Amino acid sequence: MPAILPFPAPATDPKLVAAIEMLDSRLRWLSAWTIHNANHLRDSRDGLKVGGHQASCASISTIMAALYFAALRPHDKVAVKPHAGPVLHAIHYLLGHQSLDQLQRFRGMGGAQSYPSRTKDRIPVDFSTGSVGLGVAITAFASLVQDYLIAHGQLDPATAGRMIALMGDAELDEGNIYECLIEAYKHDIRNCWWIVDYNRQSLDHTTADRMFDRFDDIFATCGWRVLTLKHGKLQQAAFARPGGARIAAWIDTCPNADFAALTYQGGSAWRARLLTDINDPATIKLIASFDDAALARLMTNLGGHCVATLLEAFAAADDDVPTMFIAYTIKGNGLPFAGHKDNHAGLMNPTQIAELRDSLGIAAGAEWEPWAGLGDNAAAVLKALVAGSALAHAPPEPVAAAVPVPAIPAPEGSEQSTQAAFGRILLDLAKSGHPLADCIVTTSPDVTVSTNLGAFVNQRGLFRRSELKDVFHAARIPSPQKWMGHAAGQHIELGIAENNLFLMLAALGLAAPLFGTRLLPVGTVYDPFIARGLDALNYACYQDARFLLVATPSGLTLGPEGGAHQSINAPLLGIGQPGLTAFEPAFADELAVLMHWAFEHMQAANGGAVYLRLTTRSIPQPVREAGDWADHAVAGGYWLRAPGESATAAIAFTGAVAPEALAAWEALIEDVPGLGLLNVTSADRLHRDWSAARAARWTDRDARPSHVETLLSALAPGAGLVTIVDGSPSALSWLGGVMGMRVCPLGVDRFGQTGDLPDLYRAYRLDTDAIVEAAAELFLPRGAPAPPRHRG
Ligand SMILES: Cc1ncc(C[n+]2csc(CCOP(=O)(O)OP(=O)(O)O)c2C)c(N)n1
Ligand SMILES: [Mg+2]
């Protein structure tokens, strides 16, 4: 059952409580002023709304003051709800870690970001937030990563911290929270706190009463301790007085919207409503003992605004049990629009902010002064408290040593699929005993076996803090897959929830900066289902998490298994996603080269995550001659058949359709002398390099040609291109624009059909005939009708 105050917790030092109350006021003020400055005082050049969320900040400032200045431990990591970014900046400003200039440029170029950002803010940010729900869930996965590192002897258990999410209550509506909750329960996570700023307001309105008492049940069912901080000390004291129990009961049944509206209306409205609803002499007498201002203070004295209550609750969770704190709060607490349902983006006007400033004793002109309006004694106490907080002594994020990447030989075989080759490469690494293999952590949302991770898992085992027996193995039931878990295991098996995959990869991919140990996470997923977790993928990349995403099978090349499993726009995601370098190799030896590059890129200072789009289609492998194809494959493409001098056309292909491209090349080479055959291993890299080179010509005066320009300059001016990819044709059609060439793009722009490959390739025009026809089209006058099809 969820626990409601009073917790069995030590009494809290009243001096500490008073000091934190003052810090709470500082944070509320500085966050409000930072937003005010950006919206009302700073010049606007574009007339756009700047924004910022004074009400969301005021709602959580007490919680953050109590957490950061009293409860936080040195190794704890915190995800701060996006709209409390200014409070986090204010905390670091008081600590001396944040500059005035950054605050004054809040939401401006290079200034403090709108939402806490690991990569863009200058203060230490443990987890970025912004897309609600994701910043919450990553803390659960980070606690799993912490346990993984401890179990592998890579982190001293004495340095284990709590992974803490400070979240808005509307974040509880995000589905990814519950996907995460289920996964976290399966993995028996520890050391995780979720502190809900339970103001019962979202962006649009007050939140539904029907969920009121359900969240605690849901969390308790999933193994969480739930501590509900409903009432502050003032309320608790009043409830203990004669007639007080009726007020407590009234609050319990008061609808969210009514409570919010009364908060906004203030003392006399509270009085009128309570006296209407409660006809009890003792309660009437109790109410009469408060004037309007005191009554408003009493009624809004919720747990999340009561420092003593918060400190007691934090102290009551002094173990490793995952804990949810439901801290009742008021959105806009202490501000003129407190409780108003439209206050999410509300901004105080100049008169209102001046009134708030005056109420805090801050002189006009001293608004940015961290300790303004305090007497010398109070200021000294606060400075000492801040200087003694864990955050003041937090070391900078560690820099993990790089792990050397061994040579990765290409798997042997004259016919192979890239998916099978991927499995072989990981298996060989697992068997090699090379230190790199010990850093690899694999993970998959229930597609471990079908994406060929199985052999690696057989070698290295599933990760489980407590042993998991393989019942089938023990019963000697034949199975190619060993499924036993232990503390040294290197595969984290997830249920089917792609959001979880990307959040897991984000947490694993941040192990180096968060915990000082480098992990090389490899996650597998079916290519179409990347879209299912796309925002979480973007979130992982935005935080600069380093991982290898292997998506397979892909396209309609999965044939009879296809239909609803057909990925079409994944190549465009690969081109469009910052922080993720996408490759689609055709051959096994390319894959080996690209995996080597990926493991280095995942560790490089300016590196990032890598996405490999693979296939189950087994195709003949090329016989290589010496040359620089491997470097070019990494750069994004190479001539599989070099164009002849002044060639008037080329075929550019990607991935699994290599055999069709080669067959078409052979069919055409006599008619189109010098025809080139370009293997595009990464449309993403080619396009990025092309953009960068063009920008550099204007910004850095650097005339270096991009790789794609170098490749295509081998063709005659005005040559034509046929492009083909098992995915959206626009992934390659842009190649025509690089040198102003005519282009006939082939690809897939319809969804959902099963069939064998000859039928599918024919129906979707990915076959050799289609390439030959497209090549013919290059030489027809523009707009001329195509000749009738002849088939042998
Ligand atoms: C995924 C996502 N959808 C929508 C938004 C827009 N949005 C920003 S805040 C918010 C509501 C936040 O309410 P809550 O979490 O309760 O925070 P608080 O009341 O403390 O401001 C919404 C819908 C968002 N940031 N992320
Ligand atoms: Mg809210």
mmCIF file of C-alpha atoms in Angstrom, residues 202-477:
data_model
loop_
_atom_site.group_PDB
_atom_site.id
_atom_site.type_symbol
_atom_site.label_atom_id
_atom_site.label_comp_id
_atom_site.label_asym_id
_atom_site.label_seq_id
_atom_site.Cartn_x
_atom_site.Cartn_y
_atom_site.Cartn_z
ATOM 1 C CA SER A 202 -0.921 19.854 -17.723
ATOM 2 C CA LEU A 203 -0.465 22.289 -20.602
ATOM 3 C CA ASP A 204 -4.113 22.710 -21.532
ATOM 4 C CA HIS A 205 -6.011 22.365 -18.292
ATOM 5 C CA THR A 206 -6.400 20.662 -14.936
ATOM 6 C CA THR A 207 -5.905 16.908 -15.121
ATOM 7 C CA ALA A 208 -8.600 14.266 -14.865
ATOM 8 C CA ASP A 209 -9.766 13.341 -11.379
ATOM 9 C CA ARG A 210 -10.433 9.755 -12.345
ATOM 10 C CA MET A 211 -6.707 8.939 -12.366
ATOM 11 C CA PHE A 212 -6.309 10.630 -9.010
ATOM 12 C CA ASP A 213 -5.808 7.559 -6.894
ATOM 13 C CA ARG A 214 -4.646 5.139 -9.534
ATOM 14 C CA PHE A 215 -1.003 6.037 -10.137
ATOM 15 C CA ASP A 216 0.096 4.883 -6.723
ATOM 16 C CA ASP A 217 -1.548 1.492 -7.300
ATOM 17 C CA ILE A 218 0.121 1.109 -10.673
ATOM 18 C CA PHE A 219 3.564 1.859 -9.289
ATOM 19 C CA ALA A 220 3.105 -0.222 -6.151
ATOM 20 C CA THR A 221 2.076 -3.143 -8.354
ATOM 21 C CA CYS A 222 5.335 -2.777 -10.229
ATOM 22 C CA GLY A 223 7.403 -3.028 -7.080
ATOM 23 C CA TRP A 224 7.839 0.643 -6.299
ATOM 24 C CA ARG A 225 7.536 2.177 -2.884
ATOM 25 C CA VAL A 226 5.098 5.057 -3.238
ATOM 26 C CA LEU A 227 5.356 7.950 -0.803
ATOM 27 C CA THR A 228 2.544 10.450 -1.103
ATOM 28 C CA LEU A 229 3.317 13.942 0.157
ATOM 29 C CA LYS A 230 -0.117 15.388 0.196
ATOM 30 C CA HIS A 231 -0.131 17.787 3.123
ATOM 31 C CA GLY A 232 2.456 20.162 4.494
ATOM 32 C CA LYS A 233 3.136 20.697 8.183
ATOM 33 C CA LEU A 234 0.682 23.602 8.456
ATOM 34 C CA GLN A 235 -2.121 21.454 7.163
ATOM 35 C CA GLN A 236 -1.120 18.518 9.332
ATOM 36 C CA ALA A 237 -1.196 20.767 12.400
ATOM 37 C CA ALA A 238 -4.589 22.215 11.454
ATOM 38 C CA PHE A 239 -6.044 18.760 10.794
ATOM 39 C CA ALA A 240 -5.060 17.765 14.340
ATOM 40 C CA ARG A 241 -7.123 20.604 15.771
ATOM 41 C CA PRO A 242 -10.845 20.226 16.554
ATOM 42 C CA GLY A 243 -12.772 20.260 13.285
ATOM 43 C CA GLY A 244 -9.572 19.782 11.258
ATOM 44 C CA ALA A 245 -10.413 16.272 10.105
ATOM 45 C CA ARG A 246 -13.374 17.658 8.138
ATOM 46 C CA ILE A 247 -11.048 19.964 6.212
ATOM 47 C CA ALA A 248 -8.710 17.063 5.478
ATOM 48 C CA ALA A 249 -11.635 15.005 4.201
ATOM 49 C CA TRP A 250 -12.877 17.941 2.130
ATOM 50 C CA ILE A 251 -9.467 18.316 0.471
ATOM 51 C CA ASP A 252 -9.421 14.593 -0.258
ATOM 52 C CA THR A 253 -12.630 14.783 -2.245
ATOM 53 C CA CYS A 254 -12.167 18.203 -3.799
ATOM 54 C CA PRO A 255 -12.024 17.935 -7.609
ATOM 55 C CA ASN A 256 -8.740 19.047 -9.167
ATOM 56 C CA ALA A 257 -10.340 21.882 -11.123
ATOM 57 C CA ASP A 258 -12.120 23.271 -8.047
ATOM 58 C CA PHE A 259 -8.957 23.160 -5.990
ATOM 59 C CA ALA A 260 -7.030 24.955 -8.717
ATOM 60 C CA ALA A 261 -9.714 27.624 -9.214
ATOM 61 C CA LEU A 262 -9.977 28.316 -5.474
ATOM 62 C CA THR A 263 -6.210 28.591 -5.249
ATOM 63 C CA TYR A 264 -6.319 31.250 -7.941
ATOM 64 C CA GLN A 265 -9.208 33.090 -6.293
ATOM 65 C CA GLY A 266 -7.579 33.191 -2.855
ATOM 66 C CA GLY A 267 -8.550 33.390 0.818
ATOM 67 C CA SER A 268 -12.094 34.746 0.707
ATOM 68 C CA ALA A 269 -13.097 32.238 -1.947
ATOM 69 C CA TRP A 270 -11.629 29.403 0.111
ATOM 70 C CA ARG A 271 -13.600 30.589 3.112
ATOM 71 C CA ALA A 272 -16.879 30.889 1.233
ATOM 72 C CA ARG A 273 -16.517 27.453 -0.300
ATOM 73 C CA LEU A 274 -15.464 25.679 2.882
ATOM 74 C CA LEU A 275 -18.304 27.241 4.823
ATOM 75 C CA THR A 276 -20.764 26.211 2.129
ATOM 76 C CA ASP A 277 -19.547 22.633 2.061
ATOM 77 C CA ILE A 278 -18.807 21.965 5.748
ATOM 78 C CA ASN A 279 -21.527 22.575 8.283
ATOM 79 C CA ASP A 280 -19.694 21.593 11.433
ATOM 80 C CA PRO A 281 -19.345 23.993 14.366
ATOM 81 C CA ALA A 282 -15.777 22.928 15.247
ATOM 82 C CA THR A 283 -14.638 23.303 11.648
ATOM 83 C CA ILE A 284 -16.370 26.655 11.279
ATOM 84 C CA LYS A 285 -14.558 27.802 14.392
ATOM 85 C CA LEU A 286 -11.270 26.499 13.077
ATOM 86 C CA ILE A 287 -11.739 28.315 9.774
ATOM 87 C CA ALA A 288 -12.595 31.505 11.612
ATOM 88 C CA SER A 289 -9.244 31.369 13.399
ATOM 89 C CA PHE A 290 -7.475 32.118 10.089
ATOM 90 C CA ASP A 291 -7.656 35.447 8.276
ATOM 91 C CA ASP A 292 -7.973 35.292 4.475
ATOM 92 C CA ALA A 293 -4.259 35.342 3.801
ATOM 93 C CA ALA A 294 -3.556 32.696 6.439
ATOM 94 C CA LEU A 295 -6.413 30.533 5.160
ATOM 95 C CA ALA A 296 -5.022 30.686 1.618
ATOM 96 C CA ARG A 297 -1.586 29.763 3.002
ATOM 97 C CA LEU A 298 -3.087 26.844 4.881
ATOM 98 C CA MET A 299 -5.092 25.482 1.992
ATOM 99 C CA THR A 300 -2.127 25.623 -0.366
ATOM 100 C CA ASN A 301 0.329 24.166 2.137
ATOM 101 C CA LEU A 302 0.708 20.944 0.164
ATOM 102 C CA GLY A 303 3.455 18.385 0.721
ATOM 103 C CA GLY A 304 5.511 19.435 -2.282
ATOM 104 C CA HIS A 305 5.792 22.975 -0.961
ATOM 105 C CA CYS A 306 6.720 21.978 2.561
ATOM 106 C CA VAL A 307 10.454 21.619 3.052
ATOM 107 C CA ALA A 308 10.175 19.598 6.262
ATOM 108 C CA THR A 309 7.777 17.163 4.622
ATOM 109 C CA LEU A 310 10.038 16.767 1.612
ATOM 110 C CA LEU A 311 13.157 16.209 3.700
ATOM 111 C CA GLU A 312 11.384 13.614 5.822
ATOM 112 C CA ALA A 313 10.185 11.803 2.737
ATOM 113 C CA PHE A 314 13.646 11.787 1.163
ATOM 114 C CA ALA A 315 15.100 10.481 4.426
ATOM 115 C CA ALA A 316 12.434 7.764 4.562
ATOM 116 C CA ALA A 317 13.664 6.378 1.246
ATOM 117 C CA ASP A 318 17.215 5.879 2.391
ATOM 118 C CA ASP A 319 17.740 2.488 0.749
ATOM 119 C CA ASP A 320 17.870 1.179 -2.799
ATOM 120 C CA VAL A 321 14.143 0.466 -3.296
ATOM 121 C CA PRO A 322 12.782 2.270 -6.367
ATOM 122 C CA THR A 323 10.615 5.017 -4.985
ATOM 123 C CA MET A 324 7.942 7.245 -6.387
ATOM 124 C CA PHE A 325 7.230 10.430 -4.497
ATOM 125 C CA ILE A 326 3.867 11.949 -5.293
ATOM 126 C CA ALA A 327 4.496 15.492 -4.110
ATOM 127 C CA TYR A 328 1.298 17.531 -4.246
ATOM 128 C CA THR A 329 2.002 21.030 -5.520
ATOM 129 C CA ILE A 330 0.395 24.106 -6.973
ATOM 130 C CA LYS A 331 1.296 25.224 -10.443
ATOM 131 C CA GLY A 332 2.543 28.792 -10.149
ATOM 132 C CA ASN A 333 2.816 28.564 -6.371
ATOM 133 C CA GLY A 334 3.403 32.029 -4.917
ATOM 134 C CA LEU A 335 2.838 33.747 -8.264
ATOM 135 C CA PRO A 336 -0.222 35.802 -9.230
ATOM 136 C CA PHE A 337 -1.538 33.112 -11.575
ATOM 137 C CA ALA A 338 -1.154 30.234 -9.107
ATOM 138 C CA GLY A 339 -3.753 27.582 -9.896
ATOM 139 C CA HIS A 340 -5.119 29.284 -13.015
ATOM 140 C CA LYS A 341 -5.766 26.594 -15.582
ATOM 141 C CA ASP A 342 -4.153 28.651 -18.359
ATOM 142 C CA ASN A 343 -0.968 29.404 -16.477
ATOM 143 C CA HIS A 344 1.312 26.912 -18.255
ATOM 144 C CA ALA A 345 2.784 29.531 -20.559
ATOM 145 C CA GLY A 346 1.654 32.438 -18.382
ATOM 146 C CA LEU A 347 4.117 35.264 -17.859
ATOM 147 C CA MET A 348 3.982 37.861 -15.122
ATOM 148 C CA ASN A 349 3.622 41.381 -16.442
ATOM 149 C CA PRO A 350 6.121 44.058 -15.354
ATOM 150 C CA THR A 351 3.895 45.217 -12.494
ATOM 151 C CA GLN A 352 3.448 41.703 -11.170
ATOM 152 C CA ILE A 353 7.145 40.859 -11.277
ATOM 153 C CA ALA A 354 7.939 44.143 -9.528
ATOM 154 C CA GLU A 355 5.485 43.180 -6.786
ATOM 155 C CA LEU A 356 7.129 39.788 -6.411
ATOM 156 C CA ARG A 357 10.551 41.445 -6.257
ATOM 157 C CA ASP A 358 9.379 43.882 -3.599
ATOM 158 C CA SER A 359 7.813 41.091 -1.566
ATOM 159 C CA LEU A 360 11.228 39.416 -1.434
ATOM 160 C CA GLY A 361 12.925 42.643 -0.371
ATOM 161 C CA ILE A 362 15.007 42.782 -3.534
ATOM 162 C CA ALA A 363 15.830 46.338 -4.573
ATOM 163 C CA ALA A 364 15.140 47.461 -8.117
ATOM 164 C CA GLY A 365 18.409 47.015 -10.032
ATOM 165 C CA ALA A 366 19.568 44.151 -7.788
ATOM 166 C CA GLU A 367 17.430 41.524 -9.522
ATOM 167 C CA TRP A 368 20.348 39.373 -10.657
ATOM 168 C CA GLU A 369 22.176 39.624 -7.349
ATOM 169 C CA PRO A 370 22.149 36.026 -6.041
ATOM 170 C CA TRP A 371 21.691 36.940 -2.394
ATOM 171 C CA ALA A 372 19.752 40.203 -2.760
ATOM 172 C CA GLY A 373 17.220 41.096 -0.105
ATOM 173 C CA LEU A 374 18.768 38.956 2.600
ATOM 174 C CA GLY A 375 20.447 40.187 5.748
ATOM 175 C CA ASP A 376 24.147 39.385 6.114
ATOM 176 C CA ASN A 377 23.478 36.548 8.517
ATOM 177 C CA ALA A 378 20.891 34.861 6.363
ATOM 178 C CA ALA A 379 23.061 35.270 3.277
ATOM 179 C CA ALA A 380 26.014 33.682 5.091
ATOM 180 C CA VAL A 381 23.892 30.714 6.172
ATOM 181 C CA LEU A 382 22.601 30.156 2.658
ATOM 182 C CA LYS A 383 26.043 30.491 1.093
ATOM 183 C CA ALA A 384 27.434 27.924 3.517
ATOM 184 C CA LEU A 385 24.581 25.524 2.810
ATOM 185 C CA VAL A 386 24.999 25.865 -0.929
ATOM 186 C CA ALA A 387 28.783 25.514 -0.686
ATOM 187 C CA GLY A 388 28.389 22.339 1.357
ATOM 188 C CA SER A 389 25.891 20.670 -1.000
ATOM 189 C CA ALA A 390 26.838 17.585 -2.950
ATOM 190 C CA LEU A 391 26.602 19.429 -6.226
ATOM 191 C CA ALA A 392 29.179 21.990 -5.121
ATOM 192 C CA HIS A 393 31.697 19.167 -4.845
ATOM 193 C CA ALA A 394 30.631 17.061 -7.783
ATOM 194 C CA PRO A 395 33.665 16.212 -9.909
ATOM 195 C CA PRO A 396 33.500 16.911 -13.630
ATOM 196 C CA GLU A 397 32.164 14.080 -15.744
ATOM 197 C CA PRO A 398 34.811 11.382 -16.158
ATOM 198 C CA VAL A 399 36.512 10.718 -19.458
ATOM 199 C CA ALA A 400 36.605 6.997 -20.137
ATOM 200 C CA ALA A 401 39.637 5.517 -21.838
ATOM 201 C CA ALA A 402 39.105 4.356 -25.394
ATOM 202 C CA VAL A 403 39.156 0.626 -26.108
ATOM 203 C CA PRO A 404 41.309 -0.302 -29.111
ATOM 204 C CA VAL A 405 39.353 -1.880 -31.948
ATOM 205 C CA PRO A 406 40.929 -5.049 -33.360
ATOM 206 C CA ALA A 407 40.932 -5.886 -37.065
ATOM 207 C CA ILE A 408 37.528 -7.273 -37.985
ATOM 208 C CA PRO A 409 37.947 -9.865 -40.732
ATOM 209 C CA ALA A 410 35.161 -10.331 -43.242
ATOM 210 C CA PRO A 411 33.195 -13.523 -42.730
ATOM 211 C CA GLU A 412 33.967 -16.065 -45.416
ATOM 212 C CA GLY A 413 31.449 -17.300 -47.934
ATOM 213 C CA SER A 414 30.753 -16.696 -51.598
ATOM 214 C CA GLU A 415 27.079 -16.028 -50.876
ATOM 215 C CA GLN A 416 26.034 -14.214 -47.723
ATOM 216 C CA SER A 417 23.492 -11.880 -46.258
ATOM 217 C CA THR A 418 24.603 -8.867 -44.283
ATOM 218 C CA GLN A 419 22.442 -10.006 -41.347
ATOM 219 C CA ALA A 420 24.171 -13.393 -41.171
ATOM 220 C CA ALA A 421 27.553 -11.693 -41.554
ATOM 221 C CA PHE A 422 26.703 -9.392 -38.639
ATOM 222 C CA GLY A 423 25.972 -12.418 -36.435
ATOM 223 C CA ARG A 424 29.252 -14.036 -37.480
ATOM 224 C CA ILE A 425 31.303 -10.939 -36.808
ATOM 225 C CA LEU A 426 29.872 -10.582 -33.301
ATOM 226 C CA LEU A 427 30.355 -14.278 -32.636
ATOM 227 C CA ASP A 428 33.980 -14.112 -33.754
ATOM 228 C CA LEU A 429 34.513 -11.102 -31.525
ATOM 229 C CA ALA A 430 32.885 -12.875 -28.582
ATOM 230 C CA LYS A 431 35.167 -15.868 -29.073
ATOM 231 C CA SER A 432 38.272 -13.769 -29.656
ATOM 232 C CA GLY A 433 38.600 -12.732 -26.031
ATOM 233 C CA HIS A 434 39.648 -9.298 -27.218
ATOM 234 C CA PRO A 435 38.997 -6.554 -24.617
ATOM 235 C CA LEU A 436 36.641 -4.889 -27.074
ATOM 236 C CA ALA A 437 34.314 -7.873 -26.809
ATOM 237 C CA ASP A 438 34.091 -7.365 -23.058
ATOM 238 C CA CYS A 439 32.800 -3.814 -23.619
ATOM 239 C CA ILE A 440 30.058 -4.869 -25.987
ATOM 240 C CA VAL A 441 26.575 -5.021 -24.494
ATOM 241 C CA THR A 442 23.850 -6.281 -26.770
ATOM 242 C CA THR A 443 20.179 -5.563 -26.360
ATOM 243 C CA SER A 444 17.038 -6.222 -28.326
ATOM 244 C CA PRO A 445 13.267 -5.886 -27.882
ATOM 245 C CA ASP A 446 12.419 -9.582 -28.216
ATOM 246 C CA VAL A 447 14.107 -10.000 -31.617
ATOM 247 C CA THR A 448 17.488 -11.250 -30.416
ATOM 248 C CA VAL A 449 17.246 -14.564 -32.199
ATOM 249 C CA SER A 450 15.622 -13.310 -35.394
ATOM 250 C CA THR A 451 18.220 -10.574 -35.855
ATOM 251 C CA ASN A 452 21.153 -12.996 -35.455
ATOM 252 C CA LEU A 453 22.364 -11.850 -32.068
ATOM 253 C CA GLY A 454 21.810 -15.371 -30.778
ATOM 254 C CA ALA A 455 25.340 -16.652 -31.281
ATOM 255 C CA PHE A 456 26.807 -13.754 -29.301
ATOM 256 C CA VAL A 457 24.323 -14.363 -26.493
ATOM 257 C CA ASN A 458 25.214 -18.072 -26.469
ATOM 258 C CA GLN A 459 28.813 -17.087 -25.911
ATOM 259 C CA ARG A 460 28.384 -14.251 -23.457
ATOM 260 C CA GLY A 461 25.083 -14.916 -21.693
ATOM 261 C CA LEU A 462 22.152 -12.797 -20.610
ATOM 262 C CA PHE A 463 22.687 -10.191 -17.948
ATOM 263 C CA ARG A 464 20.814 -10.846 -14.714
ATOM 264 C CA ARG A 465 21.761 -9.665 -11.266
ATOM 265 C CA SER A 466 20.505 -12.944 -9.896
ATOM 266 C CA GLU A 467 20.981 -16.165 -11.784
ATOM 267 C CA LEU A 468 18.414 -17.192 -14.355
ATOM 268 C CA LYS A 469 18.429 -20.891 -15.210
ATOM 269 C CA ASP A 470 17.928 -22.096 -18.756
ATOM 270 C CA VAL A 471 15.183 -24.619 -18.062
ATOM 271 C CA PHE A 472 15.266 -26.073 -21.564
ATOM 272 C CA HIS A 473 19.037 -26.547 -21.407
ATOM 273 C CA ALA A 474 18.835 -28.127 -17.953
ATOM 274 C CA ALA A 475 16.164 -30.536 -19.195
ATOM 275 C CA ARG A 476 18.400 -31.389 -22.168
ATOM 276 C CA ILE A 477 15.776 -30.259 -24.641
#
